[in-house]
Coordinates of C-alpha atoms in Angstrom, one line a residue:
X110 CA -20.8 -4.0 -12.8
X111 CA -19.2 -7.0 -11.2
X112 CA -18.4 -5.5 -7.8
X113 CA -19.5 -6.2 -4.3
X114 CA -19.6 -3.3 -1.9
X115 CA -17.4 -2.6 1.2
X116 CA -19.3 0.1 3.0
X117 CA -19.8 2.7 0.3
X118 CA -16.8 1.7 -1.8
X119 CA -17.1 -1.0 -4.5
X120 CA -14.7 -3.9 -4.2
X121 CA -12.9 -4.2 -7.5
X122 CA -14.4 -7.0 -9.6
X123 CA -13.3 -8.9 -12.7
X124 CA -13.9 -5.9 -15.0
X125 CA -11.6 -3.7 -12.8
X126 CA -8.9 -6.4 -12.5
X127 CA -9.0 -7.5 -16.1
X128 CA -7.3 -10.8 -16.9
X129 CA -3.9 -11.0 -15.4
X130 CA -1.3 -11.9 -18.1
X131 CA -0.4 -15.5 -17.7
X132 CA 3.3 -14.6 -18.0
X133 CA 3.1 -11.9 -15.2
X134 CA 3.5 -14.0 -12.1
X135 CA 3.4 -10.9 -9.8
X136 CA 0.1 -9.7 -11.3
X137 CA -1.4 -13.2 -11.0
X138 CA -0.1 -13.5 -7.4
X139 CA -1.6 -10.0 -6.5
X140 CA -4.9 -11.1 -8.0
X141 CA -5.0 -14.3 -6.1
X142 CA -4.2 -12.6 -2.8
X143 CA -6.5 -9.6 -3.1
X144 CA -9.3 -10.4 -5.6
X145 CA -12.7 -10.1 -3.8
X146 CA -11.3 -8.9 -0.5
X147 CA -13.0 -6.1 1.4
X148 CA -11.1 -3.2 2.8
X149 CA -11.3 -4.7 6.3
X150 CA -10.0 -8.0 5.0
X151 CA -7.1 -6.2 3.3
X152 CA -6.3 -4.3 6.4
X153 CA -6.1 -7.6 8.3
X154 CA -3.8 -8.9 5.6
X155 CA -1.5 -5.9 6.0
X156 CA -1.6 -6.4 9.8
X157 CA -0.6 -10.0 9.3
X158 CA 2.4 -9.2 7.1
X159 CA 2.6 -5.7 5.6
X160 CA 6.0 -6.2 4.2
X161 CA 4.8 -9.2 2.2
X162 CA 1.5 -7.9 0.9
X163 CA 2.7 -4.4 0.0
X164 CA 4.6 -6.0 -2.8
X165 CA 1.4 -6.9 -4.5
X166 CA 0.3 -3.3 -4.8
X167 CA 2.9 -2.6 -7.5
X168 CA 1.4 -5.3 -9.8
X169 CA -2.2 -4.2 -9.6
X170 CA -4.2 -2.3 -12.2
X171 CA -5.2 1.2 -11.3
X172 CA -8.6 0.6 -9.7
X173 CA -7.6 -2.3 -7.5
X174 CA -4.4 -0.4 -6.5
X175 CA -6.4 2.7 -5.5
X176 CA -8.8 0.6 -3.5
X177 CA -6.3 -1.7 -1.7
X178 CA -3.6 0.9 -1.0
X179 CA -6.2 2.6 1.2
X180 CA -6.2 -0.6 3.3
X181 CA -2.5 -0.2 3.7
X182 CA -2.9 3.5 4.6
X183 CA -5.6 2.5 7.2
X184 CA -3.3 -0.1 8.7
X185 CA -0.1 1.8 8.8
X186 CA -1.7 4.9 10.4
X187 CA -3.5 2.9 13.1
X188 CA -2.4 1.6 16.5
X189 CA -2.4 -1.9 14.9
X190 CA 1.0 -1.0 13.2
X191 CA 2.8 -0.3 16.5
X192 CA 6.2 -2.0 16.3
X193 CA 5.9 -2.8 12.6
X194 CA 9.2 -1.2 11.5
X195 CA 9.3 -3.2 8.3
X196 CA 5.7 -2.4 7.4
X197 CA 6.3 1.4 8.0
X198 CA 9.5 1.4 6.0
X199 CA 7.9 -0.6 3.2
X200 CA 5.0 1.9 3.1
X201 CA 7.4 4.8 2.6
X202 CA 9.3 2.9 -0.1
X203 CA 6.2 1.7 -1.9
X204 CA 4.8 5.2 -1.9
X205 CA 8.0 6.6 -3.3
X206 CA 8.1 3.9 -6.0
X207 CA 4.4 4.3 -7.0
X208 CA 4.8 8.1 -7.4
X209 CA 8.0 7.7 -9.4
X210 CA 6.9 4.9 -11.7
X211 CA 3.1 4.8 -11.7
X212 CA 1.8 8.2 -10.7
X213 CA -0.5 8.3 -13.6
X214 CA -2.5 5.4 -12.0
X215 CA -3.0 7.0 -8.6
X216 CA -6.2 8.8 -8.0
X217 CA -5.6 12.3 -6.6
X218 CA -7.6 11.7 -3.4
X219 CA -5.7 8.5 -2.9
X220 CA -2.4 10.2 -3.5
X221 CA -3.3 12.8 -0.9
X222 CA -4.2 10.1 1.6
X223 CA -0.9 8.3 0.9
X224 CA 1.1 11.6 1.4
X225 CA -0.7 12.3 4.7
X226 CA 0.0 8.8 5.8
X227 CA 3.7 9.2 4.9
X228 CA 3.8 12.4 7.0
X229 CA 2.3 10.5 9.9
X230 CA 4.7 7.6 9.5
X231 CA 7.7 10.0 9.3
X232 CA 6.7 11.6 12.6
X233 CA 6.3 8.3 14.4
X234 CA 9.5 6.4 13.6
X235 CA 9.9 5.4 17.3
X236 CA 6.3 4.1 17.4
X237 CA 7.2 1.7 14.7
X238 CA 10.4 0.6 16.5
X239 CA 12.3 1.6 13.3
X240 CA 15.1 3.4 15.1
X241 CA 18.0 1.5 13.6
X242 CA 19.4 4.0 11.0
X243 CA 21.3 1.3 9.2
X244 CA 18.1 -0.6 8.5
X245 CA 15.5 2.1 8.1
X246 CA 17.3 5.4 7.7
X247 CA 15.5 8.6 8.8
X248 CA 11.8 8.4 8.0
X249 CA 11.6 12.2 7.7
X250 CA 14.2 12.1 4.9
X251 CA 12.2 9.4 3.1
X252 CA 9.1 11.7 3.5
X253 CA 11.0 14.7 2.1
X254 CA 12.0 12.6 -1.0
X255 CA 8.3 11.6 -1.5
X256 CA 7.0 15.1 -1.2
X257 CA 9.7 16.5 -3.5
X258 CA 8.4 14.3 -6.3
X259 CA 4.8 15.2 -5.9

């Protein structure tokens, strides 16, 4: 298999990514941003700009998605995310979208981790400095919507 390892988890390689469709610019961009990155490197990317990099997750095949979404989970539930209102809100929106549109691609353990992370994010809206209801709404309401779909 064409994978390097990141701890005990294999970094998705060419086989897991496949060949991004030349016409699918988002898939090609996600591949160029994440291909070959370790979980730690991906966590650092989310720390740098979670709002930007979370968009790539929706354009990944199943195995890379399940691998790299765990970097977003790790980042958004860590102290590194303090004050990252946009990242926290984006995590909730991304989780909602993935469950609604691509739930068949999400590994059950990964889904559980995403849901636990959503619960944590919902309880710490102030931690993320996401208190403007016009911009971010009520995180607990976003969480309820996510859980109601699961």
